[in-house]
């Protein structure tokens, strides 16, 4: 089946296992960190350090590097097998294999994820105050207040060092999630009375593409082989839900 013809779509994603759940959270935090790294005020500085703190907490919970290495190797083997198929685009596959090998090499040689962030004095100092409601006032953190007022060049030296330490993680994660997302194809589906369910086998990520037109969003639940979608209106009391809802579904 083809795709719906429209431009104003939102793509919702849902992880089917804990590994993908963790990777999507890491992706979100890394996006926030890189976007907030242009610190222009005390408030944006606190927002940046809060995202950094949350990233460190996730990295401390599991073996992110080993899981990414396993997935990259799995994708490398799969690409190598595709190269043997009839009519395979060997030039494209060769390019992708080179990129994967480079990503794997950089991941193997990178220091422990988050180590540079954990040992930084400014980050450690702010992290100690983040768990306290309003605990990052300027009178609580005069050192941070001073750091935020030194020259932009000096601040950028620290910030660039932090970001560079995250580049191997960011690049590996982006490669893995891009390959997973590209492994599925969107197909048009119909929901009747705001509900849809189906079975999947060996899939890790659901992607639902839905028009913003009717102000409807999907509430997604699932695990391993089964999933269900319940479509809800943003105005839960007065919103009108169409009897039939067209959407696109990709199981990756």
PDB file of C-alpha atoms in Angstrom:
ATOM      1  CA  UNK A   1       0.000   0.000   0.000  1.00  0.00           C
ATOM      2  CA  UNK A   2       1.100   3.581  -0.557  1.00  0.00           C
ATOM      3  CA  UNK A   3       1.368   6.532   1.790  1.00  0.00           C
ATOM      4  CA  UNK A   4      -1.248   9.148   2.608  1.00  0.00           C
ATOM      5  CA  UNK A   5      -0.851  12.311   0.547  1.00  0.00           C
ATOM      6  CA  UNK A   6      -0.569  15.256   2.924  1.00  0.00           C
ATOM      7  CA  UNK A   7       2.120  17.440   4.391  1.00  0.00           C
ATOM      8  CA  UNK A   8       1.021  18.199   7.942  1.00  0.00           C
ATOM      9  CA  UNK A   9       1.864  14.922   9.685  1.00  0.00           C
ATOM     10  CA  UNK A  10       3.279  14.024  13.087  1.00  0.00           C
ATOM     11  CA  UNK A  11       5.246  10.795  13.454  1.00  0.00           C
ATOM     12  CA  UNK A  12       4.759   9.089  16.828  1.00  0.00           C
ATOM     13  CA  UNK A  13       7.109   6.331  17.949  1.00  0.00           C
ATOM     14  CA  UNK A  14       6.755   3.515  20.454  1.00  0.00           C
ATOM     15  CA  UNK A  15       9.513   1.112  21.617  1.00  0.00           C
ATOM     16  CA  UNK A  16       8.680  -2.587  21.798  1.00  0.00           C
ATOM     17  CA  UNK A  17      11.510  -3.422  24.216  1.00  0.00           C
ATOM     18  CA  UNK A  18      13.562  -1.807  26.973  1.00  0.00           C
ATOM     19  CA  UNK A  19      16.672  -1.386  24.806  1.00  0.00           C
ATOM     20  CA  UNK A  20      14.881   0.795  22.240  1.00  0.00           C
ATOM     21  CA  UNK A  21      13.114   2.652  25.056  1.00  0.00           C
ATOM     22  CA  UNK A  22      16.490   3.591  26.532  1.00  0.00           C
ATOM     23  CA  UNK A  23      17.922   4.578  23.129  1.00  0.00           C
ATOM     24  CA  UNK A  24      14.999   6.868  22.318  1.00  0.00           C
ATOM     25  CA  UNK A  25      15.413   8.597  25.681  1.00  0.00           C
ATOM     26  CA  UNK A  26      19.129   9.013  25.052  1.00  0.00           C
ATOM     27  CA  UNK A  27      18.396  10.426  21.592  1.00  0.00           C
ATOM     28  CA  UNK A  28      15.977  12.974  23.072  1.00  0.00           C
ATOM     29  CA  UNK A  29      18.433  14.077  25.770  1.00  0.00           C
ATOM     30  CA  UNK A  30      21.333  14.358  23.327  1.00  0.00           C
ATOM     31  CA  UNK A  31      19.156  16.481  21.026  1.00  0.00           C
ATOM     32  CA  UNK A  32      18.309  18.757  23.959  1.00  0.00           C
ATOM     33  CA  UNK A  33      21.946  19.029  25.057  1.00  0.00           C
ATOM     34  CA  UNK A  34      23.262  19.979  21.619  1.00  0.00           C
ATOM     35  CA  UNK A  35      20.393  22.429  21.051  1.00  0.00           C
ATOM     36  CA  UNK A  36      20.786  24.049  24.492  1.00  0.00           C
ATOM     37  CA  UNK A  37      24.588  24.225  24.290  1.00  0.00           C
ATOM     38  CA  UNK A  38      24.362  27.809  23.040  1.00  0.00           C
ATOM     39  CA  UNK A  39      23.906  29.133  26.583  1.00  0.00           C
ATOM     40  CA  UNK A  40      22.637  32.715  26.551  1.00  0.00           C
ATOM     41  CA  UNK A  41      21.267  33.172  30.085  1.00  0.00           C
ATOM     42  CA  UNK A  42      21.099  31.670  33.573  1.00  0.00           C
ATOM     43  CA  UNK A  43      17.830  29.914  32.659  1.00  0.00           C
ATOM     44  CA  UNK A  44      19.208  28.315  29.473  1.00  0.00           C
ATOM     45  CA  UNK A  45      22.307  27.317  31.422  1.00  0.00           C
ATOM     46  CA  UNK A  46      20.221  25.476  34.033  1.00  0.00           C
ATOM     47  CA  UNK A  47      18.180  23.785  31.270  1.00  0.00           C
ATOM     48  CA  UNK A  48      21.423  22.615  29.631  1.00  0.00           C
ATOM     49  CA  UNK A  49      22.865  21.214  32.868  1.00  0.00           C
ATOM     50  CA  UNK A  50      19.572  19.504  33.739  1.00  0.00           C
ATOM     51  CA  UNK A  51      19.624  17.612  30.434  1.00  0.00           C
ATOM     52  CA  UNK A  52      23.281  16.699  30.983  1.00  0.00           C
ATOM     53  CA  UNK A  53      22.455  15.404  34.467  1.00  0.00           C
ATOM     54  CA  UNK A  54      19.598  13.236  33.159  1.00  0.00           C
ATOM     55  CA  UNK A  55      21.875  11.854  30.437  1.00  0.00           C
ATOM     56  CA  UNK A  56      24.490  10.858  33.021  1.00  0.00           C
ATOM     57  CA  UNK A  57      21.819   9.059  35.055  1.00  0.00           C
ATOM     58  CA  UNK A  58      20.750   6.954  32.050  1.00  0.00           C
ATOM     59  CA  UNK A  59      24.361   6.163  31.122  1.00  0.00           C
ATOM     60  CA  UNK A  60      25.000   4.997  34.691  1.00  0.00           C
ATOM     61  CA  UNK A  61      22.170   2.444  34.537  1.00  0.00           C
ATOM     62  CA  UNK A  62      23.291   0.060  31.811  1.00  0.00           C
ATOM     63  CA  UNK A  63      25.814  -1.086  29.260  1.00  0.00           C
ATOM     64  CA  UNK A  64      24.914   1.356  26.500  1.00  0.00           C
ATOM     65  CA  UNK A  65      28.189   0.915  24.626  1.00  0.00           C
ATOM     66  CA  UNK A  66      28.006  -2.905  24.465  1.00  0.00           C
ATOM     67  CA  UNK A  67      24.359  -2.812  23.310  1.00  0.00           C
ATOM     68  CA  UNK A  68      25.198  -0.317  20.560  1.00  0.00           C
ATOM     69  CA  UNK A  69      28.190  -2.427  19.490  1.00  0.00           C
ATOM     70  CA  UNK A  70      25.978  -5.531  19.213  1.00  0.00           C
ATOM     71  CA  UNK A  71      23.425  -3.648  17.105  1.00  0.00           C
ATOM     72  CA  UNK A  72      26.060  -2.117  14.811  1.00  0.00           C
ATOM     73  CA  UNK A  73      27.623  -5.546  14.238  1.00  0.00           C
ATOM     74  CA  UNK A  74      24.182  -7.025  13.575  1.00  0.00           C
ATOM     75  CA  UNK A  75      23.500  -4.321  10.976  1.00  0.00           C
ATOM     76  CA  UNK A  76      26.940  -4.847   9.413  1.00  0.00           C
ATOM     77  CA  UNK A  77      26.295  -8.583   8.957  1.00  0.00           C
ATOM     78  CA  UNK A  78      22.842  -7.885   7.516  1.00  0.00           C
ATOM     79  CA  UNK A  79      24.249  -5.408   4.992  1.00  0.00           C
ATOM     80  CA  UNK A  80      26.967  -7.876   3.979  1.00  0.00           C
ATOM     81  CA  UNK A  81      24.287 -10.514   3.340  1.00  0.00           C
ATOM     82  CA  UNK A  82      22.248  -8.064   1.251  1.00  0.00           C
ATOM     83  CA  UNK A  83      25.321  -7.460  -0.932  1.00  0.00           C
ATOM     84  CA  UNK A  84      25.042 -11.067  -2.135  1.00  0.00           C
ATOM     85  CA  UNK A  85      21.412 -10.681  -3.237  1.00  0.00           C
ATOM     86  CA  UNK A  86      20.565 -10.332  -6.955  1.00  0.00           C
ATOM     87  CA  UNK A  87      20.292  -6.728  -8.193  1.00  0.00           C
ATOM     88  CA  UNK A  88      21.851  -5.412  -4.963  1.00  0.00           C
ATOM     89  CA  UNK A  89      23.182  -1.852  -5.056  1.00  0.00           C
ATOM     90  CA  UNK A  90      26.717  -2.873  -4.132  1.00  0.00           C
ATOM     91  CA  UNK A  91      28.083   0.649  -4.316  1.00  0.00           C
ATOM     92  CA  UNK A  92      25.556   1.917  -1.775  1.00  0.00           C
ATOM     93  CA  UNK A  93      26.043  -1.131   0.459  1.00  0.00           C
ATOM     94  CA  UNK A  94      29.824  -0.704   0.286  1.00  0.00           C
ATOM     95  CA  UNK A  95      29.498   2.944   1.362  1.00  0.00           C
ATOM     96  CA  UNK A  96      27.194   1.994   4.259  1.00  0.00           C
ATOM     97  CA  UNK A  97      29.575  -0.790   5.345  1.00  0.00           C
ATOM     98  CA  UNK A  98      32.477   1.684   5.406  1.00  0.00           C
ATOM     99  CA  UNK A  99      30.426   4.102   7.505  1.00  0.00           C
ATOM    100  CA  UNK A 100      29.469   1.306   9.892  1.00  0.00           C
ATOM    101  CA  UNK A 101      33.070   0.160  10.253  1.00  0.00           C
ATOM    102  CA  UNK A 102      34.182   3.716  11.007  1.00  0.00           C
ATOM    103  CA  UNK A 103      31.409   4.162  13.590  1.00  0.00           C
ATOM    104  CA  UNK A 104      32.307   0.850  15.262  1.00  0.00           C
ATOM    105  CA  UNK A 105      35.999   1.786  15.352  1.00  0.00           C
ATOM    106  CA  UNK A 106      35.326   5.184  16.954  1.00  0.00           C
ATOM    107  CA  UNK A 107      32.958   3.597  19.454  1.00  0.00           C
ATOM    108  CA  UNK A 108      35.557   1.014  20.490  1.00  0.00           C
ATOM    109  CA  UNK A 109      38.274   3.614  21.020  1.00  0.00           C
ATOM    110  CA  UNK A 110      36.081   6.175  22.820  1.00  0.00           C
ATOM    111  CA  UNK A 111      36.487   6.693  26.595  1.00  0.00           C
ATOM    112  CA  UNK A 112      33.733   5.506  28.915  1.00  0.00           C
ATOM    113  CA  UNK A 113      30.500   7.294  28.047  1.00  0.00           C
ATOM    114  CA  UNK A 114      29.820  10.231  30.357  1.00  0.00           C
ATOM    115  CA  UNK A 115      33.176  10.047  32.179  1.00  0.00           C
ATOM    116  CA  UNK A 116      34.224  13.520  31.037  1.00  0.00           C
ATOM    117  CA  UNK A 117      30.860  14.906  32.216  1.00  0.00           C
ATOM    118  CA  UNK A 118      30.845  13.098  35.593  1.00  0.00           C
ATOM    119  CA  UNK A 119      34.287  14.402  36.556  1.00  0.00           C
ATOM    120  CA  UNK A 120      33.703  18.037  35.568  1.00  0.00           C
ATOM    121  CA  UNK A 121      33.510  20.357  38.597  1.00  0.00           C
ATOM    122  CA  UNK A 122      30.894  22.738  37.186  1.00  0.00           C
ATOM    123  CA  UNK A 123      28.584  19.890  36.130  1.00  0.00           C
ATOM    124  CA  UNK A 124      29.017  18.054  39.446  1.00  0.00           C
ATOM    125  CA  UNK A 125      28.266  21.188  41.412  1.00  0.00           C
ATOM    126  CA  UNK A 126      25.043  21.902  39.509  1.00  0.00           C
ATOM    127  CA  UNK A 127      23.925  18.250  39.661  1.00  0.00           C
ATOM    128  CA  UNK A 128      24.009  18.339  43.462  1.00  0.00           C
ATOM    129  CA  UNK A 129      21.415  21.137  43.466  1.00  0.00           C
ATOM    130  CA  UNK A 130      19.070  19.901  40.702  1.00  0.00           C
ATOM    131  CA  UNK A 131      17.155  17.511  42.963  1.00  0.00           C
ATOM    132  CA  UNK A 132      16.156  20.418  45.241  1.00  0.00           C
ATOM    133  CA  UNK A 133      13.082  22.388  44.024  1.00  0.00           C
ATOM    134  CA  UNK A 134      14.397  25.822  43.072  1.00  0.00           C
ATOM    135  CA  UNK A 135      17.821  24.704  44.300  1.00  0.00           C
ATOM    136  CA  UNK A 136      19.679  26.309  41.413  1.00  0.00           C
ATOM    137  CA  UNK A 137      19.088  29.944  42.397  1.00  0.00           C
ATOM    138  CA  UNK A 138      22.080  32.192  41.873  1.00  0.00           C
ATOM    139  CA  UNK A 139      22.640  32.483  45.639  1.00  0.00           C
ATOM    140  CA  UNK A 140      22.928  28.668  45.819  1.00  0.00           C
ATOM    141  CA  UNK A 141      25.408  28.499  42.946  1.00  0.00           C
ATOM    142  CA  UNK A 142      27.621  31.602  42.907  1.00  0.00           C
ATOM    143  CA  UNK A 143      30.332  29.642  41.066  1.00  0.00           C
ATOM    144  CA  UNK A 144      27.901  28.926  38.234  1.00  0.00           C
ATOM    145  CA  UNK A 145      26.840  32.570  38.208  1.00  0.00           C
ATOM    146  CA  UNK A 146      30.477  33.542  37.749  1.00  0.00           C
ATOM    147  CA  UNK A 147      31.040  30.884  35.040  1.00  0.00           C
ATOM    148  CA  UNK A 148      27.996  32.108  33.100  1.00  0.00           C
ATOM    149  CA  UNK A 149      29.438  35.610  33.076  1.00  0.00           C
ATOM    150  CA  UNK A 150      32.963  34.853  31.903  1.00  0.00           C
ATOM    151  CA  UNK A 151      33.781  35.390  28.231  1.00  0.00           C
ATOM    152  CA  UNK A 152      31.883  33.377  25.645  1.00  0.00           C
ATOM    153  CA  UNK A 153      35.193  32.069  24.300  1.00  0.00           C
ATOM    154  CA  UNK A 154      36.141  30.580  27.672  1.00  0.00           C
ATOM    155  CA  UNK A 155      32.691  29.044  28.211  1.00  0.00           C
ATOM    156  CA  UNK A 156      32.714  27.569  24.713  1.00  0.00           C
ATOM    157  CA  UNK A 157      36.007  25.782  25.479  1.00  0.00           C
ATOM    158  CA  UNK A 158      34.295  23.850  28.264  1.00  0.00           C
ATOM    159  CA  UNK A 159      31.054  23.286  26.344  1.00  0.00           C
ATOM    160  CA  UNK A 160      32.848  22.084  23.198  1.00  0.00           C
ATOM    161  CA  UNK A 161      34.888  19.661  25.296  1.00  0.00           C
ATOM    162  CA  UNK A 162      31.701  18.227  26.807  1.00  0.00           C
ATOM    163  CA  UNK A 163      30.033  17.866  23.408  1.00  0.00           C
ATOM    164  CA  UNK A 164      33.097  16.280  21.806  1.00  0.00           C
ATOM    165  CA  UNK A 165      33.103  13.630  24.543  1.00  0.00           C
ATOM    166  CA  UNK A 166      29.523  12.775  23.527  1.00  0.00           C
ATOM    167  CA  UNK A 167      30.133  12.667  19.757  1.00  0.00           C
ATOM    168  CA  UNK A 168      30.948   8.904  19.591  1.00  0.00           C
ATOM    169  CA  UNK A 169      27.735   8.098  21.493  1.00  0.00           C
ATOM    170  CA  UNK A 170      25.647  10.518  19.428  1.00  0.00           C
ATOM    171  CA  UNK A 171      27.004   9.255  16.095  1.00  0.00           C
ATOM    172  CA  UNK A 172      26.614   5.561  16.987  1.00  0.00           C
ATOM    173  CA  UNK A 173      23.102   6.072  18.315  1.00  0.00           C
ATOM    174  CA  UNK A 174      22.073   8.099  15.267  1.00  0.00           C
ATOM    175  CA  UNK A 175      23.436   5.391  12.946  1.00  0.00           C
ATOM    176  CA  UNK A 176      21.640   2.587  14.775  1.00  0.00           C
ATOM    177  CA  UNK A 177      18.267   4.341  15.062  1.00  0.00           C
ATOM    178  CA  UNK A 178      18.394   5.530  11.443  1.00  0.00           C
ATOM    179  CA  UNK A 179      18.981   1.967  10.215  1.00  0.00           C
ATOM    180  CA  UNK A 180      16.191   0.616  12.430  1.00  0.00           C
ATOM    181  CA  UNK A 181      13.736   3.289  11.258  1.00  0.00           C
ATOM    182  CA  UNK A 182      14.639   2.670   7.609  1.00  0.00           C
ATOM    183  CA  UNK A 183      14.012  -1.072   8.001  1.00  0.00           C
ATOM    184  CA  UNK A 184      10.238  -0.515   8.027  1.00  0.00           C
ATOM    185  CA  UNK A 185       7.872   0.842   5.372  1.00  0.00           C
ATOM    186  CA  UNK A 186       4.817   2.980   6.068  1.00  0.00           C
ATOM    187  CA  UNK A 187       1.494   1.442   5.048  1.00  0.00           C
ATOM    188  CA  UNK A 188      -1.981   2.988   5.168  1.00  0.00           C
ATOM    189  CA  UNK A 189      -4.209   1.571   7.907  1.00  0.00           C
ATOM    190  CA  UNK A 190      -7.702   2.294   9.204  1.00  0.00           C
ATOM    191  CA  UNK A 191      -8.884   2.648  12.773  1.00  0.00           C
ATOM    192  CA  UNK A 192     -12.578   2.075  13.496  1.00  0.00           C
ATOM    193  CA  UNK A 193     -14.148   3.704  16.544  1.00  0.00           C
ATOM    194  CA  UNK A 194     -10.739   4.983  17.617  1.00  0.00           C
ATOM    195  CA  UNK A 195      -9.116   1.567  18.069  1.00  0.00           C
ATOM    196  CA  UNK A 196      -6.592  -0.581  16.190  1.00  0.00           C
ATOM    197  CA  UNK A 197      -4.616  -3.671  17.199  1.00  0.00           C
ATOM    198  CA  UNK A 198      -2.294  -6.101  15.464  1.00  0.00           C
ATOM    199  CA  UNK A 199       0.476  -8.661  15.930  1.00  0.00           C
ATOM    200  CA  UNK A 200       4.116  -8.181  14.995  1.00  0.00           C
ATOM    201  CA  UNK A 201       7.037 -10.606  15.078  1.00  0.00           C
ATOM    202  CA  UNK A 202      10.656  -9.629  15.577  1.00  0.00           C
ATOM    203  CA  UNK A 203       9.976  -5.879  15.503  1.00  0.00           C
ATOM    204  CA  UNK A 204      11.459  -3.338  17.902  1.00  0.00           C
ATOM    205  CA  UNK A 205       9.895   0.011  17.030  1.00  0.00           C
ATOM    206  CA  UNK A 206       6.425   1.139  15.974  1.00  0.00           C
ATOM    207  CA  UNK A 207       6.070   4.369  13.982  1.00  0.00           C
ATOM    208  CA  UNK A 208       2.647   5.952  13.480  1.00  0.00           C
ATOM    209  CA  UNK A 209       2.209   8.837  11.049  1.00  0.00           C
ATOM    210  CA  UNK A 210      -0.971  10.810  11.713  1.00  0.00           C
ATOM    211  CA  UNK A 211      -2.418  14.009  10.281  1.00  0.00           C
ATOM    212  CA  UNK A 212      -2.673  16.916  12.703  1.00  0.00           C
ATOM    213  CA  UNK A 213      -5.926  18.004  11.025  1.00  0.00           C
ATOM    214  CA  UNK A 214      -8.386  16.495  13.534  1.00  0.00           C
ATOM    215  CA  UNK A 215      -6.214  17.139  16.634  1.00  0.00           C
ATOM    216  CA  UNK A 216      -6.049  13.404  17.333  1.00  0.00           C
ATOM    217  CA  UNK A 217      -3.093  11.523  18.841  1.00  0.00           C
ATOM    218  CA  UNK A 218      -2.437   7.786  19.403  1.00  0.00           C
ATOM    219  CA  UNK A 219      -2.137   6.200  22.834  1.00  0.00           C
ATOM    220  CA  UNK A 220       0.124   3.228  22.162  1.00  0.00           C
ATOM    221  CA  UNK A 221       0.615   0.087  24.222  1.00  0.00           C
ATOM    222  CA  UNK A 222       2.463  -3.077  23.338  1.00  0.00           C
ATOM    223  CA  UNK A 223       5.164  -5.573  24.171  1.00  0.00           C
ATOM    224  CA  UNK A 224       7.204  -7.993  22.053  1.00  0.00           C
ATOM    225  CA  UNK A 225       4.605  -9.308  19.580  1.00  0.00           C
ATOM    226  CA  UNK A 226       1.316  -7.489  20.231  1.00  0.00           C
ATOM    227  CA  UNK A 227       0.295  -3.852  20.208  1.00  0.00           C
ATOM    228  CA  UNK A 228      -2.818  -1.709  20.384  1.00  0.00           C
ATOM    229  CA  UNK A 229      -3.529   1.872  19.329  1.00  0.00           C
ATOM    230  CA  UNK A 230      -6.246   3.974  20.887  1.00  0.00           C
ATOM    231  CA  UNK A 231      -6.848   7.307  19.195  1.00  0.00           C
ATOM    232  CA  UNK A 232      -7.830  10.223  21.417  1.00  0.00           C
ATOM    233  CA  UNK A 233      -8.771  13.851  20.833  1.00  0.00           C
ATOM    234  CA  UNK A 234      -6.627  16.521  22.466  1.00  0.00           C
ATOM    235  CA  UNK A 235      -9.853  17.956  23.964  1.00  0.00           C
ATOM    236  CA  UNK A 236     -10.947  14.866  25.890  1.00  0.00           C
ATOM    237  CA  UNK A 237     -14.325  16.382  26.898  1.00  0.00           C
ATOM    238  CA  UNK A 238     -15.562  18.126  23.754  1.00  0.00           C
ATOM    239  CA  UNK A 239     -13.423  16.793  20.904  1.00  0.00           C
ATOM    240  CA  UNK A 240     -15.062  14.740  18.155  1.00  0.00           C
ATOM    241  CA  UNK A 241     -13.422  11.490  17.084  1.00  0.00           C
ATOM    242  CA  UNK A 242     -14.143  10.387  13.464  1.00  0.00           C
ATOM    243  CA  UNK A 243     -15.629   6.891  13.052  1.00  0.00           C
ATOM    244  CA  UNK A 244     -12.821   5.989  10.658  1.00  0.00           C
ATOM    245  CA  UNK A 245      -9.289   7.331  11.105  1.00  0.00           C
ATOM    246  CA  UNK A 246      -6.684   6.884   8.357  1.00  0.00           C
ATOM    247  CA  UNK A 247      -3.090   6.687   9.510  1.00  0.00           C
ATOM    248  CA  UNK A 248       0.221   5.208   8.410  1.00  0.00           C
ATOM    249  CA  UNK A 249       1.999   2.441  10.306  1.00  0.00           C
ATOM    250  CA  UNK A 250       5.590   1.253  10.043  1.00  0.00           C
ATOM    251  CA  UNK A 251       6.826  -1.725  12.072  1.00  0.00           C
ATOM    252  CA  UNK A 252      10.627  -1.624  12.267  1.00  0.00           C
TER     253      UNK A 252
END
